[in-house]
Amino acid sequence: MALPSYAGPLETFWYYAFRVFCGMVFIFLITPLLIIIPLSFNIEPYFSFTEGMLAFDPDAYSLRWYEEFFGSERWMAAIKNTFIVAICSTFLSMVLGTLAALGLSRSELPFKGLIMGLLISPMIVPLIISAAGMFFFYSSMGVSQSYLGLILAHTALGTPFVVITVTATLSGFDYNLVRAANSLGASPTYAFFKITVPLIMTGVISGGLFALMTSVDEVVVAIFIAGAEQRTVPMQMWAGIREQISPTILAVATLLVCMSILLLSTVEYLRRRSEAIRGISAH
Amino acid sequence: MMANTVEAEGQLTPDEQKRLTSDMHRSLRRKKFRALFLVAPLLIFIMVTFVSPIATMLFRSIDNPQVSEYMPNTTAALADWDGDNNELPDEATYAALVEDLVVGRKNHTIGKAATRLNYEKSQMRSLLTGTARKAGRLKPPYKDQLIKINKGWGDIDNWRVIKRESKPYTASYYIAAFDMETTPEGEIKMLPENQRVYLKMLWRTVWMSVVITLLTLLLGYPVSYLLASLPMRVANTLMILVLLPFWTSLLVRTSSWIALLQGQGVINDILVWFGLVNDESRLSMIYNATGTVIAMTHILLPFMILPLYSVMKTIPPSYMRAARSLGATPFTAFVKVYLPQSVPGISAGAILVFILAIGYYITPALVGGQTGQFIGNMIAYHMQSSLNWGLAAALGVVLLALVLGIYALYSRLFGGNNQMTLR
């Protein structure tokens, strides 16, 4: 989008003003994520840059908050809980969501609109409402304050992402490939695992990553239905920010930013791969 | 003769036709079942783990078991009492009350009925629990003795409240959620202006969500336009700046805004350093409505940019060039040609941001202070602190109805074309 050669001075001004504005929006988007990284190495328990930090004095920086984080039993237990819940609920979401997406992509399915609406409803209903409802229902069923309850809840919240991504992958799926496999003598099961699964795998995995992120980041439902024993990392952060905010939170935040960079790279890689497979070039 | 035979060969006999149709039907039905069979596990799962909880909440908002369950004799006795002629209930009702109070005190259940009645009329709790403490020592006839213990038992309005709330279902949580009250005469009217809480909160939630939606549109539209018109390689690189916040934990982003905006935070330090702000009069940008709006605009901006970008990507740049070559100024070309084509993106992004914003709870709770709280925080307050679960459920249903209403309106206006799907 270069500036056309016939542009007048007013248009030139607008062109640069527009670019500067966009640059400022990008700064607005990314600064909050970057600012916490140096702050997490602050030796003082402040949320601000000390004079020593600005002068790049090595004594003003320390790994103090990281040591506190890795030395804390509470945080380590929280990491363990987060992993248990996230892995179980992501696995369940991927299996249930993929099966449902396979059914939804068949033209013979009756009440398709209604079923789709119900299946993605956990994504539309505000979390605070889901949390309140789950609190009532799960307590009456006796599964609140347990790993099972939290896993079930996070699975319900994660499946819509798998359903949507796998359905999208299947919309470009060529069923003739399965028919060809069948005509060459493959059994339906064999054709499913050899033809369908590899082709929809990118959709399944990126949906699964969305579900994983939902579970790892989810705090509203967790604070309503999980007990102290199931305390996850977001719950611990929530408590930490509310009670007494210490830079340990920033150390955790920095680690979480690194994790999101990793997840983002994976999802982007998968997206480009799936576009390449489907013949839509990313470049 | 010949023609007849040929025709007979090409056609099926009625019998064969019937068999073929029924075979086709059966095969279609089998396919239908196979599709349903694949969907069924998740459908059942969502019904049990998600839809039932929502249904439970709907039920909770009208469920009213406390009085009828824990004061059964009084409930039965009051059934024949007509509160409209200004007469107190008869001796039998007072006797039933004493029986309920004695049993309720022994089983520690009278407090539940008392708390329930206190939502309707203050002092009902102390009236019931206070009397329950003395009820065991009473001998019949009870009526005058009870009125002597507490004048409240001679107040016909209190009896009307008990009778009204002894029904198994109630609308009173919704009445409270809309800042209304039931008068002793049974009329429903608005509370005085200074006692209204929830409608104000709901209005503030909607208003702040509109502000946040407009801000994300204002910031997101130019960025999406830039991303859609840049060469793919550059656009993909810049897209990382949008996607990284999108993939980062909500709590991380909220806590970094605390670090940035607080009194001793980074932005105030910079302003003081440049001499723009006095050290004594640092700006209060957090723990108020400003903090909520800034943090939520940042958090929700990617949800505006992604649908806008995916729509703008489909608008051919040649249209703008054509308009320009036909003599349109850049402004006219944009308003007449580009903007109308980007409307699906605007509507999808706006509805997504608005629906997400209106149900927010975490960010307002952490950075909102007094003036930046949302209706979601009110629901959480009644769930966790005041323990008025019926009211929390009613407020939840009101919020849910609002969200579903907006969503339905959107699908009606824009045909539900699926721009809301993920990238």
Short mmCIF file of N, CA, C and O in Angstrom, two decimals, chain A residues 1 6 11 18 21-22 25-26 28-29 32-33 36 47-48 99-100 103 106 108-110 115 118 121-122 128-130 133-138 152 155-156 159 161 163 210 213 217 219-220 224 234 238 241-242 253 256 260-261 264 267-268 271-272 282, chain B residues 31-32 34-36 38-39 41-43 45-46 48-50 52-53 56-57 60 222-223 225-226 229 232 236 241 243-245 247-253 255-259 262 264 269 298 324 330 359 361-362 365-366 376 383 389 396 400 403 422-423:
data_model
loop_
_atom_site.label_atom_id
_atom_site.label_comp_id
_atom_site.label_asym_id
_atom_site.label_seq_id
_atom_site.Cartn_x
_atom_site.Cartn_y
_atom_site.Cartn_z
N MET A 1 0.84 -1.19 0.00
CA MET A 1 0.00 0.00 0.00
C MET A 1 0.88 1.25 0.00
O MET A 1 0.86 2.03 0.94
N TYR A 6 0.54 10.32 -7.40
CA TYR A 6 -0.25 11.52 -7.68
C TYR A 6 -0.81 12.16 -6.41
O TYR A 6 -1.60 13.07 -6.46
N GLU A 11 -3.12 14.41 1.24
CA GLU A 11 -3.15 12.96 1.25
C GLU A 11 -1.87 12.38 1.84
O GLU A 11 -1.90 11.39 2.57
N PHE A 18 -1.91 8.24 9.47
CA PHE A 18 -2.52 6.92 9.59
C PHE A 18 -1.50 5.89 10.07
O PHE A 18 -1.75 5.10 10.99
N PHE A 21 -0.59 6.49 13.69
CA PHE A 21 -1.69 6.03 14.55
C PHE A 21 -1.63 4.51 14.72
O PHE A 21 -1.70 3.99 15.83
N CYS A 22 -1.47 3.80 13.59
CA CYS A 22 -1.40 2.34 13.66
C CYS A 22 -0.21 1.89 14.50
O CYS A 22 -0.31 0.96 15.31
N VAL A 25 -1.10 2.10 18.06
CA VAL A 25 -1.99 1.01 18.49
C VAL A 25 -1.17 -0.27 18.72
O VAL A 25 -1.37 -0.98 19.71
N PHE A 26 -0.21 -0.51 17.83
CA PHE A 26 0.64 -1.70 18.03
C PHE A 26 1.43 -1.59 19.33
O PHE A 26 1.59 -2.57 20.06
N PHE A 28 0.47 0.09 21.96
CA PHE A 28 -0.53 -0.13 23.01
C PHE A 28 -0.77 -1.62 23.23
O PHE A 28 -0.91 -2.09 24.35
N LEU A 29 -0.79 -2.38 22.12
CA LEU A 29 -1.07 -3.81 22.23
C LEU A 29 0.06 -4.58 22.90
O LEU A 29 -0.17 -5.49 23.69
N PRO A 32 2.18 -3.65 27.31
CA PRO A 32 1.87 -4.30 28.59
C PRO A 32 2.51 -5.67 28.73
O PRO A 32 2.84 -6.08 29.84
N LEU A 33 2.72 -6.37 27.61
CA LEU A 33 3.33 -7.70 27.71
C LEU A 33 4.84 -7.59 27.91
O LEU A 33 5.44 -8.39 28.60
N ILE A 36 6.41 -6.09 31.65
CA ILE A 36 6.51 -6.92 32.85
C ILE A 36 7.80 -7.72 32.88
O ILE A 36 8.23 -8.14 33.94
N PHE A 47 6.58 -2.14 41.62
CA PHE A 47 6.07 -2.37 40.27
C PHE A 47 6.57 -1.33 39.31
O PHE A 47 5.96 -1.08 38.30
N SER A 48 7.69 -0.71 39.66
CA SER A 48 8.14 0.41 38.85
C SER A 48 9.65 0.29 38.66
O SER A 48 10.31 -0.42 39.40
N LEU A 99 -15.33 -36.13 17.40
CA LEU A 99 -16.44 -37.02 17.04
C LEU A 99 -17.65 -36.20 16.63
O LEU A 99 -18.29 -36.45 15.60
N ALA A 100 -17.97 -35.19 17.44
CA ALA A 100 -19.15 -34.38 17.16
C ALA A 100 -18.99 -33.63 15.84
O ALA A 100 -19.94 -33.54 15.06
N GLY A 103 -19.77 -35.84 12.99
CA GLY A 103 -21.22 -35.98 12.83
C GLY A 103 -21.83 -34.72 12.24
O GLY A 103 -22.70 -34.80 11.35
N ARG A 106 -21.82 -34.16 8.46
CA ARG A 106 -22.63 -35.01 7.58
C ARG A 106 -23.94 -34.30 7.27
O ARG A 106 -24.58 -33.76 8.17
N GLU A 108 -26.70 -35.53 6.54
CA GLU A 108 -27.93 -36.21 6.96
C GLU A 108 -28.33 -35.86 8.39
O GLU A 108 -29.40 -36.24 8.84
N LEU A 109 -27.47 -35.17 9.13
CA LEU A 109 -27.76 -34.93 10.55
C LEU A 109 -29.00 -34.05 10.71
O LEU A 109 -29.05 -32.95 10.18
N PRO A 110 -30.01 -34.55 11.46
CA PRO A 110 -31.19 -33.71 11.68
C PRO A 110 -30.93 -32.67 12.78
O PRO A 110 -30.00 -32.83 13.58
N ILE A 115 -28.44 -28.35 17.33
CA ILE A 115 -27.34 -29.09 17.96
C ILE A 115 -26.09 -28.23 18.00
O ILE A 115 -25.43 -28.11 19.03
N LEU A 118 -26.37 -25.64 20.72
CA LEU A 118 -26.15 -26.19 22.06
C LEU A 118 -24.67 -26.48 22.30
O LEU A 118 -24.14 -26.20 23.36
N SER A 121 -22.70 -23.34 22.89
CA SER A 121 -23.23 -22.42 23.91
C SER A 121 -22.23 -22.10 25.03
O SER A 121 -22.22 -20.98 25.52
N PRO A 122 -21.36 -23.03 25.45
CA PRO A 122 -20.42 -22.64 26.51
C PRO A 122 -19.52 -21.47 26.13
O PRO A 122 -18.98 -20.80 26.99
N ILE A 128 -19.30 -15.84 34.04
CA ILE A 128 -19.80 -15.68 35.40
C ILE A 128 -21.13 -16.44 35.57
O ILE A 128 -21.41 -17.00 36.62
N ILE A 129 -21.92 -16.50 34.48
CA ILE A 129 -23.19 -17.22 34.53
C ILE A 129 -22.93 -18.72 34.55
O ILE A 129 -23.53 -19.45 35.36
N SER A 130 -22.02 -19.18 33.67
CA SER A 130 -21.66 -20.60 33.69
C SER A 130 -21.16 -20.98 35.07
O SER A 130 -21.50 -22.04 35.61
N GLY A 133 -24.05 -21.20 37.61
CA GLY A 133 -24.86 -22.39 37.37
C GLY A 133 -24.12 -23.66 37.76
O GLY A 133 -24.68 -24.54 38.41
N MET A 134 -22.83 -23.73 37.38
CA MET A 134 -22.06 -24.93 37.71
C MET A 134 -21.89 -25.06 39.22
O MET A 134 -21.89 -26.17 39.75
N PHE A 135 -21.74 -23.93 39.91
CA PHE A 135 -21.63 -23.98 41.36
C PHE A 135 -22.87 -24.64 41.97
O PHE A 135 -22.76 -25.57 42.78
N PHE A 136 -24.06 -24.20 41.55
CA PHE A 136 -25.30 -24.79 42.07
C PHE A 136 -25.37 -26.28 41.74
O PHE A 136 -25.60 -27.12 42.60
N PHE A 137 -25.17 -26.58 40.44
CA PHE A 137 -25.41 -27.95 39.97
C PHE A 137 -24.34 -28.91 40.49
O PHE A 137 -24.65 -29.98 40.99
N TYR A 138 -23.07 -28.52 40.39
CA TYR A 138 -22.00 -29.42 40.78
C TYR A 138 -22.01 -29.67 42.28
O TYR A 138 -21.65 -30.75 42.74
N LEU A 152 -14.46 -31.67 34.35
CA LEU A 152 -15.70 -31.66 33.57
C LEU A 152 -16.04 -30.25 33.12
O LEU A 152 -16.40 -30.02 31.95
N THR A 155 -13.67 -29.09 30.43
CA THR A 155 -13.95 -29.79 29.18
C THR A 155 -15.12 -29.14 28.46
O THR A 155 -15.07 -28.88 27.26
N ALA A 156 -16.19 -28.85 29.23
CA ALA A 156 -17.37 -28.21 28.62
C ALA A 156 -16.99 -26.87 27.99
O ALA A 156 -17.44 -26.54 26.89
N THR A 159 -14.62 -27.65 24.60
CA THR A 159 -15.08 -28.37 23.40
C THR A 159 -15.53 -27.46 22.26
O THR A 159 -15.28 -27.82 21.11
N PHE A 161 -14.29 -24.92 20.95
CA PHE A 161 -13.16 -24.57 20.10
C PHE A 161 -12.78 -25.73 19.20
O PHE A 161 -12.50 -25.54 18.01
N VAL A 163 -14.81 -28.23 18.29
CA VAL A 163 -15.90 -28.42 17.33
C VAL A 163 -15.75 -27.44 16.17
O VAL A 163 -15.83 -27.82 15.00
N PHE A 210 -6.46 -24.46 21.66
CA PHE A 210 -7.41 -23.47 22.17
C PHE A 210 -8.02 -23.97 23.48
O PHE A 210 -8.16 -23.22 24.44
N MET A 213 -5.48 -23.77 26.24
CA MET A 213 -5.31 -22.39 26.69
C MET A 213 -6.50 -21.97 27.56
O MET A 213 -6.33 -21.27 28.56
N ASP A 217 -5.91 -20.87 31.42
CA ASP A 217 -6.15 -19.47 31.73
C ASP A 217 -7.44 -19.26 32.52
O ASP A 217 -7.70 -18.17 33.01
N VAL A 219 -10.24 -18.85 35.15
CA VAL A 219 -10.21 -18.57 36.58
C VAL A 219 -11.61 -18.41 37.17
O VAL A 219 -11.85 -18.77 38.31
N VAL A 220 -12.57 -17.93 36.39
CA VAL A 220 -13.90 -17.61 36.95
C VAL A 220 -14.58 -18.87 37.47
O VAL A 220 -14.98 -18.94 38.64
N PHE A 224 -15.12 -20.59 41.57
CA PHE A 224 -16.43 -20.95 42.10
C PHE A 224 -16.53 -22.42 42.48
O PHE A 224 -17.17 -22.75 43.47
N PRO A 234 -3.96 -19.83 37.67
CA PRO A 234 -4.74 -18.59 37.61
C PRO A 234 -5.43 -18.26 38.95
O PRO A 234 -5.51 -17.10 39.31
N TRP A 238 -4.89 -14.86 40.91
CA TRP A 238 -6.07 -14.06 41.31
C TRP A 238 -5.98 -13.71 42.79
O TRP A 238 -6.11 -12.55 43.17
N ILE A 241 -3.04 -11.21 43.32
CA ILE A 241 -3.28 -9.82 42.91
C ILE A 241 -4.24 -9.15 43.88
O ILE A 241 -4.12 -7.98 44.20
N ARG A 242 -5.21 -9.91 44.37
CA ARG A 242 -6.21 -9.31 45.26
C ARG A 242 -5.65 -9.04 46.64
O ARG A 242 -5.94 -8.02 47.24
N ALA A 253 3.95 -14.08 35.43
CA ALA A 253 3.40 -13.50 34.21
C ALA A 253 4.41 -13.61 33.07
O ALA A 253 4.05 -13.96 31.94
N LEU A 256 4.43 -17.01 31.79
CA LEU A 256 3.22 -17.28 31.01
C LEU A 256 3.30 -16.63 29.63
O LEU A 256 2.80 -17.19 28.65
N SER A 260 2.86 -18.38 26.05
CA SER A 260 1.95 -18.01 24.96
C SER A 260 2.71 -17.83 23.66
O SER A 260 2.16 -18.11 22.59
N ILE A 261 3.97 -17.36 23.72
CA ILE A 261 4.76 -17.26 22.49
C ILE A 261 4.91 -18.64 21.86
O ILE A 261 4.71 -18.84 20.67
N LEU A 264 1.52 -19.76 20.46
CA LEU A 264 1.19 -19.00 19.25
C LEU A 264 1.99 -19.53 18.07
O LEU A 264 1.43 -19.74 16.99
N VAL A 267 0.44 -22.80 16.89
CA VAL A 267 -0.83 -22.64 16.18
C VAL A 267 -0.61 -22.05 14.80
O VAL A 267 -1.21 -22.49 13.81
N GLU A 268 0.28 -21.05 14.71
CA GLU A 268 0.55 -20.43 13.41
C GLU A 268 1.17 -21.44 12.45
O GLU A 268 0.80 -21.51 11.28
N ARG A 271 -1.57 -23.69 11.30
CA ARG A 271 -2.50 -23.04 10.39
C ARG A 271 -1.89 -22.97 8.98
O ARG A 271 -2.56 -23.27 8.00
N ARG A 272 -0.62 -22.59 8.93
CA ARG A 272 0.00 -22.49 7.61
C ARG A 272 0.12 -23.86 6.95
O ARG A 272 -0.08 -24.01 5.76
N ALA A 282 -0.10 -19.62 1.92
CA ALA A 282 -0.07 -18.53 2.89
C ALA A 282 0.72 -17.34 2.34
O ALA A 282 0.71 -16.28 2.93
N LYS B 31 -28.03 -43.60 7.90
CA LYS B 31 -27.03 -42.53 7.85
C LYS B 31 -27.32 -41.47 8.91
O LYS B 31 -26.41 -40.94 9.54
N LYS B 32 -28.62 -41.15 9.05
CA LYS B 32 -29.02 -40.17 10.05
C LYS B 32 -28.59 -40.62 11.44
O LYS B 32 -28.02 -39.86 12.21
N ARG B 34 -26.26 -42.74 12.15
CA ARG B 34 -24.82 -42.77 12.28
C ARG B 34 -24.30 -41.37 12.63
O ARG B 34 -23.45 -41.20 13.50
N ALA B 35 -24.87 -40.34 11.96
CA ALA B 35 -24.45 -38.96 12.25
C ALA B 35 -24.81 -38.60 13.69
O ALA B 35 -24.00 -38.02 14.42
N LEU B 36 -26.03 -38.95 14.09
CA LEU B 36 -26.46 -38.65 15.46
C LEU B 36 -25.59 -39.37 16.48
O LEU B 36 -25.27 -38.83 17.53
N LEU B 38 -22.51 -40.08 16.24
CA LEU B 38 -21.22 -39.40 16.42
C LEU B 38 -21.37 -38.16 17.29
O LEU B 38 -20.49 -37.82 18.08
N VAL B 39 -22.51 -37.47 17.12
CA VAL B 39 -22.70 -36.22 17.86
C VAL B 39 -23.12 -36.50 19.31
O VAL B 39 -22.81 -35.72 20.21
N PRO B 41 -22.26 -38.38 21.98
CA PRO B 41 -21.46 -38.28 23.21
C PRO B 41 -21.27 -36.84 23.69
O PRO B 41 -21.51 -36.54 24.86
N LEU B 42 -20.90 -35.95 22.78
CA LEU B 42 -20.67 -34.58 23.19
C LEU B 42 -21.98 -33.90 23.58
O LEU B 42 -22.04 -33.14 24.55
N LEU B 43 -23.04 -34.20 22.81
CA LEU B 43 -24.33 -33.58 23.11
C LEU B 43 -24.78 -33.95 24.52
O LEU B 43 -25.18 -33.08 25.31
N PHE B 45 -22.85 -34.99 26.93
CA PHE B 45 -21.88 -34.39 27.85
C PHE B 45 -22.22 -32.93 28.14
O PHE B 45 -22.26 -32.50 29.30
N ILE B 46 -22.49 -32.16 27.07
CA ILE B 46 -22.78 -30.73 27.24
C ILE B 46 -24.11 -30.56 27.98
O ILE B 46 -24.25 -29.66 28.82
N VAL B 48 -25.33 -32.50 30.25
CA VAL B 48 -25.15 -32.78 31.67
C VAL B 48 -24.26 -31.73 32.33
O VAL B 48 -24.60 -31.17 33.37
N THR B 49 -23.11 -31.42 31.71
CA THR B 49 -22.14 -30.57 32.41
C THR B 49 -22.38 -29.09 32.21
O THR B 49 -21.85 -28.29 32.96
N PHE B 50 -23.15 -28.71 31.20
CA PHE B 50 -23.30 -27.28 30.97
C PHE B 50 -24.76 -26.81 30.94
O PHE B 50 -25.10 -25.83 31.59
N SER B 52 -27.54 -28.40 32.04
CA SER B 52 -28.22 -28.60 33.33
C SER B 52 -27.84 -27.53 34.35
O SER B 52 -28.71 -27.05 35.07
N PRO B 53 -26.54 -27.19 34.48
CA PRO B 53 -26.23 -26.09 35.42
C PRO B 53 -26.99 -24.81 35.11
O PRO B 53 -27.48 -24.15 36.03
N THR B 56 -30.43 -25.30 36.21
CA THR B 56 -30.50 -25.22 37.67
C THR B 56 -30.55 -23.77 38.12
O THR B 56 -31.29 -23.42 39.04
N MET B 57 -29.77 -22.94 37.43
CA MET B 57 -29.76 -21.53 37.82
C MET B 57 -31.12 -20.88 37.54
O MET B 57 -31.63 -20.13 38.37
N ARG B 60 -33.29 -21.96 40.28
CA ARG B 60 -32.94 -21.30 41.54
C ARG B 60 -33.53 -19.90 41.65
O ARG B 60 -33.79 -19.42 42.75
N PRO B 222 -8.43 1.03 11.84
CA PRO B 222 -7.25 1.41 11.04
C PRO B 222 -6.20 0.30 10.99
O PRO B 222 -5.62 0.06 9.93
N VAL B 223 -6.00 -0.37 12.12
CA VAL B 223 -4.98 -1.42 12.15
C VAL B 223 -5.35 -2.56 11.21
O VAL B 223 -4.52 -3.06 10.46
N TYR B 225 -7.25 -2.35 8.62
CA TYR B 225 -7.12 -1.83 7.25
C TYR B 225 -5.66 -1.90 6.79
O TYR B 225 -5.37 -2.37 5.70
N LEU B 226 -4.78 -1.49 7.70
CA LEU B 226 -3.35 -1.54 7.38
C LEU B 226 -2.91 -2.98 7.12
O LEU B 226 -2.26 -3.27 6.11
N SER B 229 -4.05 -4.37 3.83
CA SER B 229 -3.54 -3.80 2.59
C SER B 229 -2.02 -3.97 2.45
O SER B 229 -1.49 -3.72 1.37
N MET B 232 1.56 -9.66 2.24
CA MET B 232 1.30 -10.76 3.16
C MET B 232 2.42 -10.97 4.19
O MET B 232 2.15 -11.17 5.37
N ASN B 236 1.77 -10.62 8.10
CA ASN B 236 1.88 -11.77 9.00
C ASN B 236 2.78 -11.47 10.18
O ASN B 236 2.53 -11.92 11.29
N LEU B 241 1.87 -9.13 16.68
CA LEU B 241 1.62 -8.14 17.73
C LEU B 241 0.16 -8.16 18.19
O LEU B 241 -0.16 -7.72 19.27
N LEU B 243 -1.75 -11.15 17.82
CA LEU B 243 -2.05 -12.50 18.30
C LEU B 243 -1.39 -12.81 19.64
O LEU B 243 -1.92 -13.58 20.43
N LEU B 244 -0.25 -12.18 19.89
CA LEU B 244 0.44 -12.49 21.16
C LEU B 244 -0.40 -12.06 22.37
O LEU B 244 -0.62 -12.87 23.27
N PRO B 245 -0.94 -10.83 22.39
CA PRO B 245 -1.85 -10.50 23.49
C PRO B 245 -3.06 -11.43 23.54
O PRO B 245 -3.52 -11.82 24.62
N TRP B 247 -3.23 -14.50 22.87
CA TRP B 247 -2.89 -15.80 23.44
C TRP B 247 -2.35 -15.70 24.86
O TRP B 247 -2.00 -16.71 25.46
N THR B 248 -2.24 -14.49 25.38
CA THR B 248 -1.67 -14.33 26.71
C THR B 248 -2.77 -14.30 27.76
O THR B 248 -3.84 -13.73 27.52
N SER B 249 -2.46 -14.88 28.90
CA SER B 249 -3.43 -14.99 29.98
C SER B 249 -4.04 -13.64 30.35
O SER B 249 -3.37 -12.63 30.41
N LEU B 250 -5.35 -13.68 30.59
CA LEU B 250 -6.10 -12.50 31.00
C LEU B 250 -5.52 -11.89 32.27
O LEU B 250 -5.39 -10.67 32.40
N LEU B 251 -5.12 -12.75 33.20
CA LEU B 251 -4.59 -12.25 34.47
C LEU B 251 -3.23 -11.59 34.29
O LEU B 251 -2.91 -10.63 34.97
N VAL B 252 -2.45 -12.11 33.33
CA VAL B 252 -1.15 -11.49 33.04
C VAL B 252 -1.37 -10.07 32.54
O VAL B 252 -0.74 -9.11 33.00
N ARG B 253 -2.31 -9.93 31.60
CA ARG B 253 -2.54 -8.61 31.02
C ARG B 253 -3.11 -7.65 32.05
O ARG B 253 -2.73 -6.49 32.12
N SER B 255 -2.62 -7.81 35.32
CA SER B 255 -1.62 -7.39 36.31
C SER B 255 -0.60 -6.45 35.69
O SER B 255 -0.11 -5.55 36.36
N SER B 256 -0.31 -6.58 34.38
CA SER B 256 0.63 -5.63 33.80
C SER B 256 -0.02 -4.24 33.70
O SER B 256 0.69 -3.23 33.80
N TRP B 257 -1.33 -4.17 33.54
CA TRP B 257 -1.97 -2.85 33.55
C TRP B 257 -1.93 -2.25 34.95
O TRP B 257 -1.83 -1.02 35.10
N ILE B 258 -1.98 -3.09 35.98
CA ILE B 258 -1.83 -2.56 37.33
C ILE B 258 -0.44 -1.94 37.47
O ILE B 258 -0.27 -0.84 37.96
N ALA B 259 0.59 -2.69 36.96
CA ALA B 259 1.96 -2.17 37.04
C ALA B 259 2.11 -0.87 36.26
O ALA B 259 2.84 0.03 36.67
N GLN B 262 -0.84 2.19 38.03
CA GLN B 262 -1.04 2.59 39.43
C GLN B 262 -0.26 3.86 39.77
O GLN B 262 0.58 4.31 39.01
N GLN B 264 2.17 4.65 41.76
CA GLN B 264 3.62 4.58 41.69
C GLN B 264 4.05 3.78 40.46
O GLN B 264 5.14 3.22 40.42
N ASP B 269 5.22 7.52 36.60
CA ASP B 269 6.63 7.85 36.74
C ASP B 269 7.13 8.62 35.54
O ASP B 269 7.85 9.61 35.67
N HIS B 298 -7.77 -3.02 25.94
CA HIS B 298 -6.57 -3.74 25.52
C HIS B 298 -6.85 -5.24 25.38
O HIS B 298 -6.45 -5.86 24.41
N ARG B 324 -11.33 5.98 -7.22
CA ARG B 324 -10.44 7.14 -7.34
C ARG B 324 -10.31 7.56 -8.82
O ARG B 324 -10.36 8.74 -9.15
N PRO B 330 -10.23 10.68 -1.89
CA PRO B 330 -9.94 9.50 -1.05
C PRO B 330 -11.03 9.29 0.00
O PRO B 330 -11.42 8.16 0.29
N GLY B 359 -20.25 -9.49 30.05
CA GLY B 359 -20.20 -10.55 31.06
C GLY B 359 -18.90 -10.57 31.86
O GLY B 359 -18.66 -11.52 32.58
N TYR B 361 -15.92 -10.15 34.53
CA TYR B 361 -15.94 -10.17 35.98
C TYR B 361 -14.54 -9.94 36.56
O TYR B 361 -14.35 -9.10 37.44
N ILE B 362 -13.53 -10.66 36.04
CA ILE B 362 -12.20 -10.65 36.62
C ILE B 362 -11.54 -9.27 36.55
O ILE B 362 -11.12 -8.72 37.57
N ALA B 365 -13.12 -6.57 38.66
CA ALA B 365 -12.90 -6.84 40.08
C ALA B 365 -11.50 -6.42 40.50
O ALA B 365 -11.30 -5.94 41.61
N LEU B 366 -10.52 -6.58 39.61
CA LEU B 366 -9.14 -6.29 39.99
C LEU B 366 -8.75 -4.83 39.79
O LEU B 366 -7.97 -4.28 40.56
N GLY B 376 -21.56 -8.49 36.52
CA GLY B 376 -20.96 -9.77 36.87
C GLY B 376 -20.37 -9.77 38.28
O GLY B 376 -20.42 -10.78 38.99
N MET B 383 -23.14 -14.41 45.18
CA MET B 383 -22.80 -15.84 45.26
C MET B 383 -21.87 -16.12 46.43
O MET B 383 -22.01 -17.12 47.12
N TRP B 389 -28.31 -16.48 47.08
CA TRP B 389 -28.15 -17.19 45.80
C TRP B 389 -29.31 -16.99 44.85
O TRP B 389 -29.14 -16.99 43.64
N GLY B 396 -28.24 -13.33 37.15
CA GLY B 396 -27.60 -14.11 36.09
C GLY B 396 -28.56 -14.34 34.92
O GLY B 396 -28.17 -14.22 33.76
N LEU B 400 -28.08 -13.17 31.16
CA LEU B 400 -28.11 -14.18 30.09
C LEU B 400 -29.13 -13.80 29.03
O LEU B 400 -28.86 -13.89 27.83
N VAL B 403 -27.72 -11.07 26.86
CA VAL B 403 -26.71 -11.56 25.91
C VAL B 403 -27.37 -12.33 24.76
O VAL B 403 -27.08 -12.07 23.59
N LEU B 422 -13.22 -18.75 14.56
CA LEU B 422 -11.84 -18.41 14.86
C LEU B 422 -11.01 -18.34 13.60
O LEU B 422 -11.39 -18.82 12.56
N ARG B 423 -9.88 -17.73 13.78
CA ARG B 423 -8.99 -17.60 12.64
C ARG B 423 -8.46 -18.94 12.20
O ARG B 423 -8.15 -19.78 13.01
#
